Every structure is written in structure tokens, then in C-alpha cells.
């Protein structure tokens, strides 16, 4: 049944709200880092709470389908690094530079699909790869700097590799179509929480949990609720809106991030970053036509589009086929000995 106009509008508004949340997500994580709660510790605490909320809401689905298969193990690692690397890069480095490097994921998604799924890239697909790669080069290029300036900051590596991990996770997610979207979303939450726990324990930061005050706990809880709500809203919106429209609306995250970074952190973009961003965004708009076999777009929301547990557009339910109209079976009339037509058996004249 097609969605009504009001449902479409609410779904579009929901996607815009998800883009707004992710465009502003860097601010509370940076606020926590300045208060002594590192990105790895905050990721562990926030995504542990998101996992608990997800278990409470989707308990029956998890109980029926959650098994630690090789696909789930890969998704745990890939999506765990996606969210942690993205959060770490946005917290430690420049917001827009990190975000644009992450948004280069169509480049990696196309290459992973060609390599792992044996999808044949169209001319548009190869053009998207070339334009995305040119965008990455434009962002990383620093006039007057030597070769050592390329990816010289750790946050640049984190942003770029988190985009790679996101693209790889999306390809694996498309291969594991039998898994329900909530199960795939749980790999994002659990993977990020597990990675944050491991890194926090390695750095001796777990004792810091006992010293976090009520105000910062409130920020952590608000972050967890916001991320969980974006997961639910994204899944509902993908069930109503076409994937291409969702991706186009999610690109407003760049606008929200740029405005918030300028207003709250005083960050501005250089000319080459504007050029690289325009190339990457333009390539993202055509990433749904990259292969001869229709494939979902591989750009971020996140989330789960995958960063917050958003469902893969490939998991959106397809409309049920409409049975072709059939004519009623003809009424078979018997003929008497003289050849005259008679009424069907069982019908009597009143």
C-alpha cells in the first residue's frame, strides 16, 4: 500500500532530524572529552546504554535471530570501528574535514562490491569512483606542503578508515540479507561498545566511570537516547521513502555540521576542502547507479546511515507483487438431447 502524503512528509522530517542529530553529534562528545571523558570511554558508556535500549525493544527478534555467525562477527568489527573512528576523528580533529573524508565511502563501497560481490560497475560507477577519489585528494592536498603532509594527522586516518569500514560493513550486510535490520543494528551498538571498552581498559580509564558527575552522566544518557531514536526513525523512514531520497536528505548533515562547527568551534573550510566536498557530495548523488545490478547507496547516514544503527536501504521491504486480475471462470451450461441450453446444475427457477 503506497504511503500517504502525510506519512511521506513525516518520514522526510524524520530523516532531516537524523541528519541534524549527526551534524551536531561532535559537540557533546567534544564537551565530554574536555571534561576528561575520552572518546573511547564515552563510546563505551553511550553504546552500552543504546544496546540495552535495543535489547529491551527488540528482545524477541534478538532471541530468534541473534547468533554469532561469521557475518555478525565481521559486522561487529566493521561497524564498531565505523562509529568509534568517526567519533574519535570528529572529537580530536576538524569537524568538516573529518566528515568529508568519511563521506568518501561510495568510493570504497564500489570497490568492495566489485571485489567481493562481483558486481559489474557501469560507466557511471567508474566515474563516481574517479570523482570521489579526486575529492579525497583535493581535501588532503595542502598547497606548499611536502609529501609528509598527506594524512599527517591521526584523526584524518581515523575518518578515512572509518568510511572504509562503513562501506565494507554495508557490503557484508547486503550479503547477509536473511538477518533482520534490528540484528544488524545491534552489531553497530555492540561493536562500538566492545571496542570502546577494550581501548578504555588498555588505557586504564575504566576507573574514571566512578568519578563522572551527574551533569556529564546526563549528557551521556541524552546521547544514548538520541542515537537510539535515530535508529528507530531511520528504519521507519526507509520503509516509506526511496533510498535515493533518504540519501539526498541525509546530505543536509554536512550543512548542519558546517554551521555548528563555525558557530561553536570557529572552524572554517579552505578552498580545496570546499572543492573536495563538492566532488564527494556530487559523486554520492549518483552512487545508486554504480553497478549493473541495483545496489543501495553507500554513503553515511549513517546508520544504522549505518553509524547509528540505521537499516541498510537494501533491507527495506519490497512491495508485494499484485496478483494479475483474472476473469471469473465461465459458467458451464449443459445441453439437453435436443441441443438446447439449460441452466447450470444446482440453480432452480423460482
Tab-separated table of C-alpha atoms in Angstrom:
chain	number	residue	atom	x	y	z
A	1	UNK	CA	0.000	0.000	0.000
A	2	UNK	CA	1.560	3.345	-1.049
A	3	UNK	CA	2.354	5.847	1.679
A	4	UNK	CA	0.099	8.836	2.106
A	5	UNK	CA	1.323	12.403	1.674
A	6	UNK	CA	1.363	12.990	5.430
A	7	UNK	CA	3.368	9.797	6.011
A	8	UNK	CA	5.899	10.840	3.363
A	9	UNK	CA	6.263	14.269	4.936
A	10	UNK	CA	6.755	12.842	8.416
A	11	UNK	CA	9.304	10.352	7.057
A	12	UNK	CA	11.236	13.153	5.330
A	13	UNK	CA	11.106	15.205	8.524
A	14	UNK	CA	12.420	12.176	10.413
A	15	UNK	CA	15.407	11.810	8.068
A	16	UNK	CA	16.169	15.533	8.439
A	17	UNK	CA	16.082	15.136	12.216
A	18	UNK	CA	18.566	12.261	11.953
A	19	UNK	CA	20.837	14.443	9.818
A	20	UNK	CA	20.541	17.226	12.399
A	21	UNK	CA	21.484	14.882	15.254
A	22	UNK	CA	24.547	13.582	13.419
A	23	UNK	CA	25.526	17.044	12.271
A	24	UNK	CA	25.653	18.170	15.906
A	25	UNK	CA	26.920	14.910	17.417
A	26	UNK	CA	30.527	16.104	17.555
A	27	UNK	CA	29.702	18.830	20.097
A	28	UNK	CA	28.649	16.698	23.115
A	29	UNK	CA	31.467	14.196	22.522
A	30	UNK	CA	33.979	17.045	22.405
A	31	UNK	CA	32.383	18.551	25.521
A	32	UNK	CA	32.833	15.234	27.334
A	33	UNK	CA	36.436	14.928	26.138
A	34	UNK	CA	37.245	18.372	27.522
A	35	UNK	CA	35.782	17.242	30.856
A	36	UNK	CA	38.105	14.223	30.984
A	37	UNK	CA	35.773	11.588	29.485
A	38	UNK	CA	37.742	10.316	26.497
A	39	UNK	CA	36.050	9.363	23.182
A	40	UNK	CA	36.715	5.665	23.829
A	41	UNK	CA	35.205	5.808	27.318
A	42	UNK	CA	32.200	7.855	26.211
A	43	UNK	CA	31.679	5.478	23.248
A	44	UNK	CA	31.694	2.511	25.626
A	45	UNK	CA	29.174	4.089	28.001
A	46	UNK	CA	26.872	5.564	25.351
A	47	UNK	CA	26.662	2.498	23.129
A	48	UNK	CA	26.270	0.185	26.115
A	49	UNK	CA	23.135	2.124	27.023
A	50	UNK	CA	21.963	2.053	23.392
A	51	UNK	CA	22.474	-1.733	23.371
A	52	UNK	CA	20.341	-2.092	26.499
A	53	UNK	CA	17.569	0.009	24.958
A	54	UNK	CA	17.722	-2.078	21.793
A	55	UNK	CA	17.597	-5.336	23.743
A	56	UNK	CA	14.516	-4.119	25.616
A	57	UNK	CA	12.669	-3.114	22.437
A	58	UNK	CA	13.764	-5.918	20.082
A	59	UNK	CA	14.170	-8.753	22.581
A	60	UNK	CA	12.047	-11.233	20.636
A	61	UNK	CA	13.899	-10.529	17.389
A	62	UNK	CA	17.288	-10.923	19.076
A	63	UNK	CA	16.230	-14.131	20.781
A	64	UNK	CA	15.080	-15.656	17.497
A	65	UNK	CA	17.835	-14.468	15.155
A	66	UNK	CA	20.922	-13.323	17.100
A	67	UNK	CA	23.669	-15.917	16.601
A	68	UNK	CA	27.384	-15.128	16.476
A	69	UNK	CA	27.865	-16.212	12.869
A	70	UNK	CA	30.871	-15.195	10.757
A	71	UNK	CA	28.748	-12.460	9.142
A	72	UNK	CA	27.810	-10.984	12.517
A	73	UNK	CA	31.386	-11.162	13.749
A	74	UNK	CA	32.573	-9.213	10.693
A	75	UNK	CA	29.785	-6.656	11.141
A	76	UNK	CA	30.739	-6.214	14.804
A	77	UNK	CA	34.311	-5.351	13.837
A	78	UNK	CA	33.478	-3.219	10.795
A	79	UNK	CA	30.644	-1.168	12.275
A	80	UNK	CA	32.368	-0.956	15.648
A	81	UNK	CA	35.345	0.759	14.030
A	82	UNK	CA	32.974	2.854	11.875
A	83	UNK	CA	31.309	4.547	14.818
A	84	UNK	CA	34.336	4.747	17.068
A	85	UNK	CA	36.662	6.039	14.335
A	86	UNK	CA	34.089	8.596	13.241
A	87	UNK	CA	33.518	9.815	16.810
A	88	UNK	CA	37.237	9.940	17.587
A	89	UNK	CA	38.020	11.869	14.394
A	90	UNK	CA	35.235	14.407	14.957
A	91	UNK	CA	36.287	14.888	18.585
A	92	UNK	CA	40.033	15.271	18.055
A	93	UNK	CA	40.186	16.918	14.630
A	94	UNK	CA	38.446	19.384	12.350
A	95	UNK	CA	34.757	18.615	12.041
A	96	UNK	CA	34.174	19.187	8.325
A	97	UNK	CA	37.493	17.713	7.227
A	98	UNK	CA	36.710	14.528	9.171
A	99	UNK	CA	33.136	14.381	7.916
A	100	UNK	CA	34.081	14.850	4.259
A	101	UNK	CA	36.751	12.155	4.447
A	102	UNK	CA	34.142	9.825	5.952
A	103	UNK	CA	31.682	10.705	3.186
A	104	UNK	CA	34.094	9.295	0.600
A	105	UNK	CA	32.648	5.860	1.422
A	106	UNK	CA	30.975	5.449	-2.042
A	107	UNK	CA	34.493	5.073	-3.437
A	108	UNK	CA	35.314	2.185	-1.103
A	109	UNK	CA	31.814	0.726	-1.333
A	110	UNK	CA	32.067	0.446	-5.102
A	111	UNK	CA	35.457	-1.224	-4.936
A	112	UNK	CA	34.327	-3.681	-2.234
A	113	UNK	CA	31.164	-4.537	-4.211
A	114	UNK	CA	33.218	-5.122	-7.350
A	115	UNK	CA	35.748	-7.236	-5.477
A	116	UNK	CA	33.567	-9.226	-3.050
A	117	UNK	CA	30.110	-9.318	-4.677
A	118	UNK	CA	31.433	-9.470	-8.260
A	119	UNK	CA	29.165	-6.622	-9.295
A	120	UNK	CA	29.869	-5.103	-12.690
A	121	UNK	CA	30.466	-1.378	-12.467
A	122	UNK	CA	28.814	0.830	-15.055
A	123	UNK	CA	30.419	3.836	-16.668
A	124	UNK	CA	28.677	5.961	-14.062
A	125	UNK	CA	30.182	3.721	-11.376
A	126	UNK	CA	33.724	4.236	-12.599
A	127	UNK	CA	33.037	7.971	-12.899
A	128	UNK	CA	31.791	8.078	-9.299
A	129	UNK	CA	34.977	6.341	-8.143
A	130	UNK	CA	37.136	8.810	-10.055
A	131	UNK	CA	35.246	11.867	-8.799
A	132	UNK	CA	35.230	10.613	-5.189
A	133	UNK	CA	38.952	9.908	-5.325
A	134	UNK	CA	39.553	13.387	-6.747
A	135	UNK	CA	37.536	14.814	-3.857
A	136	UNK	CA	39.665	12.972	-1.292
A	137	UNK	CA	42.848	14.201	-2.971
A	138	UNK	CA	41.531	17.770	-3.015
A	139	UNK	CA	40.721	17.668	0.711
A	140	UNK	CA	44.077	16.185	1.702
A	141	UNK	CA	46.151	18.383	-0.590
A	142	UNK	CA	47.905	21.200	1.226
A	143	UNK	CA	49.471	23.830	-1.045
A	144	UNK	CA	53.153	24.335	-0.359
A	145	UNK	CA	53.457	21.287	1.889
A	146	UNK	CA	55.643	18.294	1.170
A	147	UNK	CA	54.607	14.682	0.760
A	148	UNK	CA	54.710	14.208	4.530
A	149	UNK	CA	51.651	16.428	4.914
A	150	UNK	CA	49.348	13.799	3.391
A	151	UNK	CA	47.352	12.130	6.166
A	152	UNK	CA	49.781	13.536	8.708
A	153	UNK	CA	47.159	13.797	11.468
A	154	UNK	CA	45.824	10.685	13.260
A	155	UNK	CA	42.227	11.945	13.039
A	156	UNK	CA	42.493	12.003	9.217
A	157	UNK	CA	43.399	8.316	9.199
A	158	UNK	CA	40.505	7.579	11.557
A	159	UNK	CA	37.990	9.458	9.420
A	160	UNK	CA	39.166	7.813	6.215
A	161	UNK	CA	39.369	4.265	7.616
A	162	UNK	CA	36.003	4.584	9.377
A	163	UNK	CA	34.476	5.384	5.978
A	164	UNK	CA	36.199	2.314	4.556
A	165	UNK	CA	34.874	0.182	7.418
A	166	UNK	CA	31.369	1.552	6.881
A	167	UNK	CA	31.469	0.688	3.174
A	168	UNK	CA	32.826	-2.793	3.895
A	169	UNK	CA	30.155	-3.376	6.547
A	170	UNK	CA	27.427	-2.316	4.118
A	171	UNK	CA	28.658	-4.815	1.531
A	172	UNK	CA	28.702	-7.625	4.105
A	173	UNK	CA	25.273	-6.522	5.342
A	174	UNK	CA	23.858	-6.770	1.821
A	175	UNK	CA	25.285	-10.286	1.535
A	176	UNK	CA	23.574	-11.290	4.811
A	177	UNK	CA	20.052	-10.434	3.712
A	178	UNK	CA	18.479	-13.057	5.979
A	179	UNK	CA	19.355	-11.048	9.099
A	180	UNK	CA	16.604	-8.687	10.312
A	181	UNK	CA	17.524	-4.966	10.458
A	182	UNK	CA	17.438	-4.856	14.305
A	183	UNK	CA	20.039	-7.638	14.444
A	184	UNK	CA	22.297	-5.723	12.056
A	185	UNK	CA	21.775	-2.565	14.101
A	186	UNK	CA	22.810	-4.410	17.243
A	187	UNK	CA	26.185	-5.195	15.694
A	188	UNK	CA	26.807	-1.451	15.417
A	189	UNK	CA	25.919	-0.786	19.043
A	190	UNK	CA	27.695	-3.819	20.495
A	191	UNK	CA	30.738	-3.462	18.265
A	192	UNK	CA	31.267	0.175	19.228
A	193	UNK	CA	30.706	-0.550	22.926
A	194	UNK	CA	33.132	-3.509	22.856
A	195	UNK	CA	35.828	-1.504	21.076
A	196	UNK	CA	35.401	1.397	23.494
A	197	UNK	CA	35.640	-0.998	26.440
A	198	UNK	CA	38.823	-2.608	25.111
A	199	UNK	CA	40.554	0.715	24.437
A	200	UNK	CA	39.419	2.225	27.749
A	201	UNK	CA	40.699	-0.798	29.633
A	202	UNK	CA	44.023	-0.709	27.780
A	203	UNK	CA	44.463	2.968	28.711
A	204	UNK	CA	43.416	2.434	32.340
A	205	UNK	CA	40.397	4.721	32.034
A	206	UNK	CA	37.630	2.479	33.402
A	207	UNK	CA	38.127	3.817	36.933
A	208	UNK	CA	37.103	7.229	35.573
A	209	UNK	CA	33.485	5.987	35.382
A	210	UNK	CA	33.110	6.264	39.160
A	211	UNK	CA	34.124	9.943	39.136
A	212	UNK	CA	31.787	11.183	36.395
A	213	UNK	CA	29.392	13.737	37.900
A	214	UNK	CA	25.618	13.871	37.411
A	215	UNK	CA	25.775	16.602	34.762
A	216	UNK	CA	28.065	14.623	32.486
A	217	UNK	CA	26.055	11.449	33.090
A	218	UNK	CA	23.010	13.394	31.864
A	219	UNK	CA	24.884	14.253	28.657
A	220	UNK	CA	25.821	10.582	28.180
A	221	UNK	CA	22.228	9.453	28.683
A	222	UNK	CA	20.942	12.119	26.283
A	223	UNK	CA	23.433	10.952	23.676
A	224	UNK	CA	22.338	7.330	24.085
A	225	UNK	CA	18.635	8.163	23.773
A	226	UNK	CA	19.286	10.381	20.730
A	227	UNK	CA	21.290	7.690	18.941
A	228	UNK	CA	18.702	5.026	19.675
A	229	UNK	CA	15.878	7.245	18.421
A	230	UNK	CA	17.756	7.923	15.192
A	231	UNK	CA	17.959	4.162	14.651
A	232	UNK	CA	14.204	3.699	15.001
A	233	UNK	CA	13.352	6.790	12.940
A	234	UNK	CA	15.742	5.758	10.166
A	235	UNK	CA	14.275	2.273	9.882
A	236	UNK	CA	10.742	3.690	9.762
A	237	UNK	CA	11.707	6.276	7.131
A	238	UNK	CA	13.433	3.711	4.914
A	239	UNK	CA	10.218	1.715	4.875
A	240	UNK	CA	8.397	4.723	3.356
A	241	UNK	CA	10.874	6.774	1.321
A	242	UNK	CA	13.009	5.624	-1.630
A	243	UNK	CA	16.656	5.079	-0.739
A	244	UNK	CA	17.820	7.824	-3.143
A	245	UNK	CA	15.609	10.369	-1.407
A	246	UNK	CA	16.876	9.306	2.010
A	247	UNK	CA	20.483	9.751	0.888
A	248	UNK	CA	19.772	13.181	-0.577
A	249	UNK	CA	18.103	14.336	2.644
A	250	UNK	CA	20.938	12.920	4.740
A	251	UNK	CA	23.415	15.131	2.883
A	252	UNK	CA	21.989	18.038	4.893
A	253	UNK	CA	24.137	16.653	7.709
A	254	UNK	CA	27.033	18.435	6.032
A	255	UNK	CA	25.184	21.743	6.275
A	256	UNK	CA	24.321	21.258	9.944
A	257	UNK	CA	27.888	20.203	10.750
A	258	UNK	CA	29.447	23.132	8.876
A	259	UNK	CA	27.195	25.699	10.556
A	260	UNK	CA	27.651	24.222	14.033
A	261	UNK	CA	31.439	23.899	13.633
A	262	UNK	CA	31.659	27.533	12.538
A	263	UNK	CA	29.367	28.813	15.306
A	264	UNK	CA	30.671	26.732	18.219
A	265	UNK	CA	34.281	25.952	17.298
A	266	UNK	CA	35.170	28.764	14.907
A	267	UNK	CA	36.185	26.274	12.208
A	268	UNK	CA	36.184	27.323	8.560
A	269	UNK	CA	36.843	25.402	5.366
A	270	UNK	CA	39.634	26.140	2.934
A	271	UNK	CA	39.110	26.426	-0.817
A	272	UNK	CA	40.441	22.945	-1.538
A	273	UNK	CA	38.126	21.478	1.149
A	274	UNK	CA	35.134	23.190	-0.485
A	275	UNK	CA	36.193	21.738	-3.832
A	276	UNK	CA	36.750	18.260	-2.415
A	277	UNK	CA	33.454	18.358	-0.554
A	278	UNK	CA	31.572	19.367	-3.695
A	279	UNK	CA	33.145	16.496	-5.641
A	280	UNK	CA	32.333	13.913	-2.947
A	281	UNK	CA	28.750	15.107	-2.477
A	282	UNK	CA	28.182	15.184	-6.230
A	283	UNK	CA	29.516	11.651	-6.565
A	284	UNK	CA	27.309	10.473	-3.697
A	285	UNK	CA	24.175	11.577	-5.540
A	286	UNK	CA	24.967	9.121	-8.366
A	287	UNK	CA	26.241	6.249	-6.251
A	288	UNK	CA	22.971	4.339	-6.588
A	289	UNK	CA	23.661	3.801	-10.302
A	290	UNK	CA	27.185	2.445	-9.991
A	291	UNK	CA	26.576	-1.203	-10.846
A	292	UNK	CA	24.523	-3.064	-13.406
A	293	UNK	CA	22.801	-4.820	-10.507
A	294	UNK	CA	20.844	-2.244	-8.461
A	295	UNK	CA	22.663	-1.629	-5.197
A	296	UNK	CA	21.923	0.562	-2.180
A	297	UNK	CA	23.781	3.809	-1.757
A	298	UNK	CA	26.902	3.545	0.346
A	299	UNK	CA	27.029	6.978	1.978
A	300	UNK	CA	26.512	7.825	5.553
A	301	UNK	CA	23.648	8.348	7.365
A	302	UNK	CA	24.885	6.502	8.838
A	303	UNK	CA	23.472	4.256	10.009
A	304	UNK	CA	22.433	2.236	11.112
A	305	UNK	CA	23.102	5.536	7.535
A	306	UNK	CA	24.682	2.760	9.438
A	307	UNK	CA	26.547	4.768	12.013
A	308	UNK	CA	23.578	4.984	14.362
A	309	UNK	CA	22.102	1.586	13.648
A	310	UNK	CA	20.222	2.655	10.576
A	311	UNK	CA	18.891	-0.030	8.303
A	312	UNK	CA	20.584	-0.728	5.024
A	313	UNK	CA	18.413	0.541	2.139
A	314	UNK	CA	18.717	-2.941	0.665
A	315	UNK	CA	16.816	-4.265	3.669
A	316	UNK	CA	13.805	-2.086	3.008
A	317	UNK	CA	10.771	-4.293	2.357
A	318	UNK	CA	9.891	-4.600	-1.284
A	319	UNK	CA	6.283	-4.069	-2.276
A	320	UNK	CA	4.322	-7.271	-2.530
A	321	UNK	CA	3.554	-8.260	-6.121
A	322	UNK	CA	-0.001	-7.627	-7.148
A	323	UNK	CA	-1.726	-10.704	-8.464
A	324	UNK	CA	-2.934	-10.211	-12.053
A	325	UNK	CA	-6.629	-9.726	-12.442
A	326	UNK	CA	-8.372	-12.867	-13.577
A	327	UNK	CA	-11.747	-13.201	-15.175
A	328	UNK	CA	-14.321	-15.297	-13.368
A	329	UNK	CA	-14.491	-18.861	-14.658
A	330	UNK	CA	-17.106	-19.309	-17.356
A	331	UNK	CA	-20.360	-20.886	-16.361
A	332	UNK	CA	-20.574	-24.291	-17.965
A	333	UNK	CA	-24.035	-24.980	-19.295
A	334	UNK	CA	-25.271	-28.447	-20.077
A	335	UNK	CA	-27.188	-29.135	-23.219
A	336	UNK	CA	-30.147	-31.459	-23.443
A	337	UNK	CA	-30.624	-34.046	-26.101
A	338	UNK	CA	-32.134	-31.509	-28.471
A	339	UNK	CA	-29.111	-29.204	-28.072
A	340	UNK	CA	-30.960	-26.509	-26.095
A	341	UNK	CA	-29.031	-24.785	-23.372
A	342	UNK	CA	-30.065	-25.469	-19.814
A	343	UNK	CA	-29.324	-23.707	-16.515
A	344	UNK	CA	-26.281	-24.798	-14.518
A	345	UNK	CA	-26.876	-27.664	-12.178
A	346	UNK	CA	-27.927	-26.565	-8.751
A	347	UNK	CA	-29.869	-23.489	-9.919
A	348	UNK	CA	-33.618	-23.683	-9.897
A	349	UNK	CA	-36.259	-21.440	-11.370
A	350	UNK	CA	-38.239	-19.668	-8.705
